[in-house]
Coordinates of C-alpha atoms (C1' of nucleotides) in Angstrom, one line a residue:
Chain A
X1 CA 0.1 -0.1 0.2
X2 CA 0.6 0.5 0.3
X3 CA 1.0 3.6 -0.2
X4 CA 4.2 4.5 -0.4
X5 CA 5.9 7.6 0.1
X6 CA 4.5 9.9 -1.5
X7 CA 5.0 13.7 -1.9
X8 CA 3.3 16.8 -1.8
X9 CA 3.7 17.4 -5.9
X10 CA 1.0 17.0 -8.0
X11 CA -1.1 19.9 -6.3
X12 CA -3.0 17.1 -5.0
X13 CA -3.2 17.5 -1.0
X14 CA -4.7 14.1 -1.3
X15 CA -1.5 12.7 -1.4
X16 CA -0.8 14.6 1.6
X17 CA -3.4 12.3 3.5
X18 CA -2.9 9.3 2.1
X19 CA 1.0 9.5 3.3
X20 CA -0.4 9.9 6.6
X21 CA -3.0 7.5 7.0
X22 CA -2.3 5.3 4.0
X23 CA 0.4 2.9 5.7
X24 CA -0.5 -1.0 5.8
X25 CA -1.5 -0.9 9.2
X26 CA -2.0 3.1 10.2
X27 CA -6.0 2.5 9.6
X28 CA -6.8 0.5 12.1
X29 CA -4.3 1.5 14.4
X30 CA -6.5 4.6 14.3
X31 CA -9.3 3.0 14.4
X32 CA -8.1 1.6 17.4
X33 CA -7.1 4.4 19.0
X34 CA -9.9 6.8 17.9
X35 CA -11.3 5.5 20.8
X36 CA -9.5 4.9 23.8
X37 CA -5.6 4.5 24.0
X38 CA -4.1 1.7 24.3
X39 CA -0.6 0.4 25.2
X40 CA 1.6 -1.5 23.2
X41 CA 0.5 -5.0 24.0
X42 CA -3.0 -4.5 23.7
X43 CA -2.7 -3.2 20.0
X44 CA -0.4 -6.3 19.1
X45 CA -3.4 -8.2 20.8
X46 CA -5.8 -6.2 18.4
X47 CA -3.6 -6.7 15.4
X48 CA -2.7 -10.2 15.8
X49 CA -1.3 -10.1 11.5
X50 CA 1.7 -8.0 12.4
X51 CA 4.4 -8.0 14.1
X52 CA 5.9 -6.0 16.5
X53 CA 8.7 -4.1 14.2
X54 CA 5.7 -3.2 11.8
X55 CA 3.6 -2.2 14.6
X56 CA 6.2 0.0 16.4
X57 CA 7.3 1.7 13.0
X58 CA 4.2 2.8 11.8
X59 CA 3.6 4.6 15.0
X60 CA 6.9 5.6 15.3
X61 CA 5.8 7.5 12.0
X62 CA 2.5 8.0 13.3
X63 CA 3.9 10.3 16.2
X64 CA 6.8 12.4 14.0
X65 CA 3.3 13.1 12.0
X66 CA 1.4 14.3 15.0
X67 CA -1.3 12.0 15.1
X68 CA -0.2 10.2 18.4
X69 CA 1.3 10.5 21.7
X70 CA 3.4 7.7 23.4
X71 CA 3.6 8.2 26.8
X72 CA 6.1 6.1 28.7
X73 CA 5.7 5.1 32.5
X74 CA 8.9 4.6 33.9
X75 CA 8.0 1.4 36.0
X76 CA 9.4 -1.7 35.7
X77 CA 7.8 -3.6 33.9
X78 CA 7.4 -0.7 31.6
X79 CA 4.6 0.9 30.6
X80 CA 3.6 2.4 27.2
X81 CA 0.3 4.4 25.9
X82 CA -0.6 5.7 22.9
X83 CA -3.2 8.2 22.3
X84 CA -4.3 10.3 19.4
X85 CA -2.8 13.6 19.7
X86 CA -5.8 16.5 19.5
X87 CA -4.7 17.3 16.1
X88 CA -5.4 13.4 15.6
X89 CA -8.4 13.5 16.3
X90 CA -9.3 16.0 13.9
X91 CA -8.7 13.0 11.4
X92 CA -11.8 11.1 12.1
X93 CA -14.5 12.5 10.0
X94 CA -11.6 11.3 7.3
X95 CA -11.8 8.1 8.8
X96 CA -15.5 7.9 9.1
X97 CA -15.6 9.2 5.4
X98 CA -13.4 6.8 4.2
X99 CA -15.4 3.5 6.1
X100 CA -18.5 4.9 4.6
X101 CA -17.5 4.7 1.1
X102 CA -15.7 1.6 2.2
X103 CA -18.6 0.2 3.2
X104 CA -20.8 1.4 0.3
X105 CA -18.5 -0.2 -1.9
X106 CA -18.6 -3.6 -0.4
X107 CA -22.7 -3.4 -0.6
X108 CA -22.1 -2.6 -4.6
X109 CA -19.4 -5.7 -4.8
X110 CA -22.2 -7.7 -3.1
X111 CA -25.2 -6.7 -5.8
X112 CA -22.9 -7.7 -8.6
X113 CA -22.4 -10.9 -10.0
X114 CA -19.1 -10.1 -10.7
X115 CA -19.5 -8.8 -14.1
X116 CA -17.1 -6.7 -14.2
X117 CA -14.6 -9.2 -13.5
X118 CA -13.5 -10.2 -17.3
X119 CA -13.5 -6.3 -18.7
X120 CA -10.8 -5.9 -21.4
X121 CA -8.4 -8.9 -19.4
X122 CA -5.2 -8.4 -19.1
X123 CA -2.8 -10.9 -19.7
X124 CA -0.9 -11.1 -16.6
X125 CA -3.4 -13.1 -13.8
X126 CA -6.0 -10.7 -12.4
X127 CA -5.1 -10.5 -8.5
X128 CA -8.3 -9.4 -6.8
X129 CA -7.7 -7.9 -3.7
X130 CA -9.1 -11.3 -2.1
X131 CA -5.8 -12.1 0.0
X132 CA -5.1 -15.9 0.4
X133 CA -2.0 -15.8 2.4
X134 CA -2.8 -13.9 5.7
X135 CA 0.2 -11.1 5.6
X136 CA -2.7 -9.0 6.1
X137 CA -5.5 -7.9 9.1
Chain B
X1 CA 2.3 3.5 -1.0
X2 CA 1.3 1.5 -1.1
X3 CA -0.9 1.3 -0.1
X4 CA -0.8 -2.6 -0.7
X5 CA -2.9 -4.9 -1.0
X6 CA -5.4 -5.0 1.8
X7 CA -8.4 -7.2 2.5
X8 CA -11.3 -6.1 4.8
X9 CA -10.6 -7.9 8.4
X10 CA -10.1 -5.9 11.1
X11 CA -13.5 -4.8 10.8
X12 CA -12.5 -1.5 9.2
X13 CA -13.9 -0.7 5.7
X14 CA -11.4 2.2 6.1
X15 CA -8.9 -0.4 4.4
X16 CA -11.2 -1.3 1.8
X17 CA -11.5 2.6 0.2
X18 CA -7.5 2.8 0.6
X19 CA -7.3 -0.5 -1.3
X20 CA -9.0 1.0 -4.0
X21 CA -8.0 4.7 -4.3
X22 CA -4.6 4.1 -2.1
X23 CA -2.6 3.2 -4.9
X24 CA 0.5 5.0 -5.9
X25 CA -1.0 7.2 -8.7
X26 CA -4.4 6.6 -8.3
X27 CA -5.7 9.8 -6.6
X28 CA -3.8 11.8 -8.9
X29 CA -5.5 9.8 -11.5
X30 CA -8.9 10.0 -10.0
X31 CA -8.4 14.3 -9.4
X32 CA -7.7 14.3 -12.9
X33 CA -10.2 12.1 -14.6
X34 CA -12.7 13.8 -11.9
X35 CA -13.1 16.8 -14.2
X36 CA -13.9 15.2 -17.7
X37 CA -12.8 11.9 -18.8
X38 CA -9.1 11.7 -20.4
X39 CA -7.2 9.8 -23.0
X40 CA -4.4 8.2 -22.2
X41 CA -2.0 9.9 -23.4
X42 CA -3.5 12.9 -21.8
X43 CA -3.2 10.6 -18.6
X44 CA 0.7 10.6 -19.1
X45 CA 1.3 14.3 -20.1
X46 CA -0.9 15.0 -16.9
X47 CA 1.3 12.6 -14.7
X48 CA 5.0 13.1 -16.2
X49 CA 6.7 11.2 -13.5
X50 CA 4.8 7.6 -14.0
X51 CA 5.3 5.5 -17.0
X52 CA 2.7 4.2 -19.0
X53 CA 3.2 0.9 -17.6
X54 CA 2.1 2.3 -14.2
X55 CA -0.6 4.1 -15.3
X56 CA -2.1 1.4 -17.4
X57 CA -1.9 -1.0 -14.3
X58 CA -3.7 1.5 -12.1
X59 CA -6.1 2.4 -14.7
X60 CA -6.6 -1.2 -15.1
X61 CA -7.3 -1.9 -11.4
X62 CA -9.6 1.0 -11.4
X63 CA -11.5 -0.1 -13.7
X64 CA -12.0 -3.5 -12.4
X65 CA -13.1 -2.0 -9.1
X66 CA -16.0 -0.5 -11.0
X67 CA -14.2 3.2 -10.4
X68 CA -13.2 4.0 -14.1
X69 CA -14.8 2.7 -17.6
X70 CA -12.5 2.5 -20.2
X71 CA -13.6 3.1 -23.9
X72 CA -12.4 2.3 -26.3
X73 CA -12.7 3.5 -30.1
X74 CA -11.9 1.2 -33.0
X75 CA -9.7 3.7 -35.1
X76 CA -6.5 4.0 -36.6
X77 CA -4.4 5.3 -34.5
X78 CA -6.6 3.7 -31.7
X79 CA -8.3 5.5 -28.8
X80 CA -9.2 4.9 -25.8
X81 CA -11.0 6.9 -23.2
X82 CA -11.0 6.7 -19.5
X83 CA -14.4 7.9 -17.3
X84 CA -15.6 8.0 -14.3
X85 CA -18.3 5.7 -13.8
X86 CA -21.1 7.0 -12.0
X87 CA -20.7 4.7 -8.6
X88 CA -16.8 5.9 -9.2
X89 CA -18.2 9.7 -9.0
X90 CA -19.6 9.1 -5.8
X91 CA -15.8 9.4 -4.3
X92 CA -15.4 12.8 -4.6
X93 CA -16.6 13.7 -1.1
X94 CA -14.4 11.1 -0.3
X95 CA -11.6 12.6 -2.1
X96 CA -12.0 16.2 -1.2
X97 CA -12.4 15.1 2.7
X98 CA -8.8 13.9 2.1
X99 CA -7.5 17.0 0.2
X100 CA -8.8 19.2 3.2
X101 CA -7.3 17.1 5.5
X102 CA -4.3 17.2 3.6
X103 CA -3.9 21.5 3.7
X104 CA -4.7 21.6 7.4
X105 CA -1.8 19.2 8.1
X106 CA 0.4 21.1 5.8
X107 CA -0.8 24.2 7.5
X108 CA 0.2 22.4 10.5
X109 CA 3.3 21.6 9.7
X110 CA 4.2 25.2 8.4
X111 CA 3.0 26.8 11.5
X112 CA 5.4 24.8 14.2
X113 CA 9.0 24.7 14.0
X114 CA 9.4 21.4 14.0
X115 CA 9.4 20.5 17.7
X116 CA 7.7 17.2 16.8
X117 CA 10.4 15.9 15.0
X118 CA 13.1 14.7 18.3
X119 CA 10.6 12.8 20.0
X120 CA 11.6 9.6 20.6
X121 CA 14.2 9.6 18.9
X122 CA 14.8 6.1 16.8
X123 CA 18.1 4.4 16.4
X124 CA 18.0 3.8 12.9
X125 CA 18.0 7.6 10.7
X126 CA 14.8 8.9 10.8
X127 CA 13.4 9.7 7.1
X128 CA 10.8 11.7 7.2
X129 CA 8.7 11.8 3.4
X130 CA 10.5 14.7 2.6
X131 CA 11.6 12.6 -1.2
X132 CA 14.7 13.1 -2.3
X133 CA 14.8 11.6 -5.7
X134 CA 11.7 12.2 -7.9
X135 CA 10.2 8.3 -8.0
X136 CA 7.4 10.5 -6.8
X137 CA 4.4 13.0 -8.6
Chain C
dC1 C1' -1.5 6.0 -30.0
dA2 C1' -2.2 2.8 -26.4
dG3 C1' -0.4 -0.8 -24.3
dA4 C1' 2.0 -5.4 -23.5
dA5 C1' 6.3 -8.3 -22.9
dT6 C1' 10.7 -8.4 -20.4
dC7 C1' 14.2 -7.4 -17.1
dC8 C1' 15.9 -5.9 -13.0
dC9 C1' 16.0 -3.5 -8.2
dG10 C1' 14.9 -0.7 -4.2
dT11 C1' 12.6 -1.3 -0.4
dA12 C1' 9.0 -2.6 2.5
dA13 C1' 7.7 -5.7 5.2
dG14 C1' 7.9 -10.9 7.4
dA15 C1' 10.7 -14.1 10.6
dT16 C1' 13.6 -14.5 14.8
dA17 C1' 16.1 -13.6 18.2
dC18 C1' 17.9 -10.4 21.6
dT19 C1' 17.2 -7.1 25.2
dG20 C1' 16.6 -3.0 29.2
Chain D
dC1 C1' 6.6 -5.2 28.7
dA2 C1' 8.1 -2.6 25.0
dG3 C1' 10.6 -2.8 22.5
dT4 C1' 15.6 -3.5 19.1
dA5 C1' 19.1 -5.6 15.6
dT6 C1' 19.6 -8.4 11.9
dC7 C1' 18.7 -11.2 8.0
dT8 C1' 15.7 -12.3 4.2
dT9 C1' 12.4 -12.8 0.9
dA10 C1' 8.7 -10.7 -2.1
dC11 C1' 6.7 -7.5 -4.9
dG12 C1' 5.7 -2.7 -6.3
dG13 C1' 7.4 0.0 -9.5
dG14 C1' 11.5 1.6 -12.8
dA15 C1' 13.3 1.6 -17.6
dT16 C1' 13.5 -0.2 -22.1
dT17 C1' 12.0 -2.4 -25.7
dC18 C1' 8.8 -4.3 -29.2
dT19 C1' 3.7 -4.1 -31.6
dG20 C1' -1.3 -3.8 -33.9

DNA sequence: CAGAATCCCGTAAGATACTG
DNA sequence: CAGTATCTTACGGGATTCTG
């Protein structure tokens, strides 16, 4: 998805937003943090298909983007909590918008008897986003 | 980006939308097609930093997702036009939402004197999304 | 003009092990 | 518990060439 790294050229600020929320696990992370703060281990459980590494990386990016705040409690055992910043919370309507369209897309997909599948068939086998291997959550 | 391939698990339809519009060039393509239909060569000119290959691939995916329609005029030289389907046009508010937040993000970024940069410094050198190499449009 | 076919490469991301 | 460190692999994407 990923969306890869984008910059703000092409005169379209859409890409900027996508570069922030478009990470592979970020939508899900944000989705969970939207409701309440979570600590690291909770997130790993909420995203069983990712690795700690990925989770850390994505959280660090979100932190660097000013979306989430990271609170370290100097305890033993350590405790770290992540929560949305006020600015991060301004993403809510965007996420909701995305979510709604996603649902309408699913409805649309469910209703048609897959007539669109065979349009202008390519030579390479068309992989729909029905993933088999579970590298995705 | 990319966004990569996502499926609809994790109970979050946001990913579905991102899997549709999250392609590396899709936002820009959609942005241009939002206004009017374009033919292939026009799009290559509008996206100077991509290749025909990428453009074709992205367009094919959008087509398979029912977002764009592909009209082939059996002429010589050939002529192919792409336009949004009615369903594709329902993406407009989503794109606008994304665009607006992207702008507010840029404003936010511009206003702070980069104090967020050094939070919880990692060992690996933090690469911000300030791309140097121009594989991005 | 609108692609398809090939070749090639960098990096995102998975798996695993280790640590304060 | 909350991460790093390291290795490895897959595949997204670039460049180039060929064709109806």
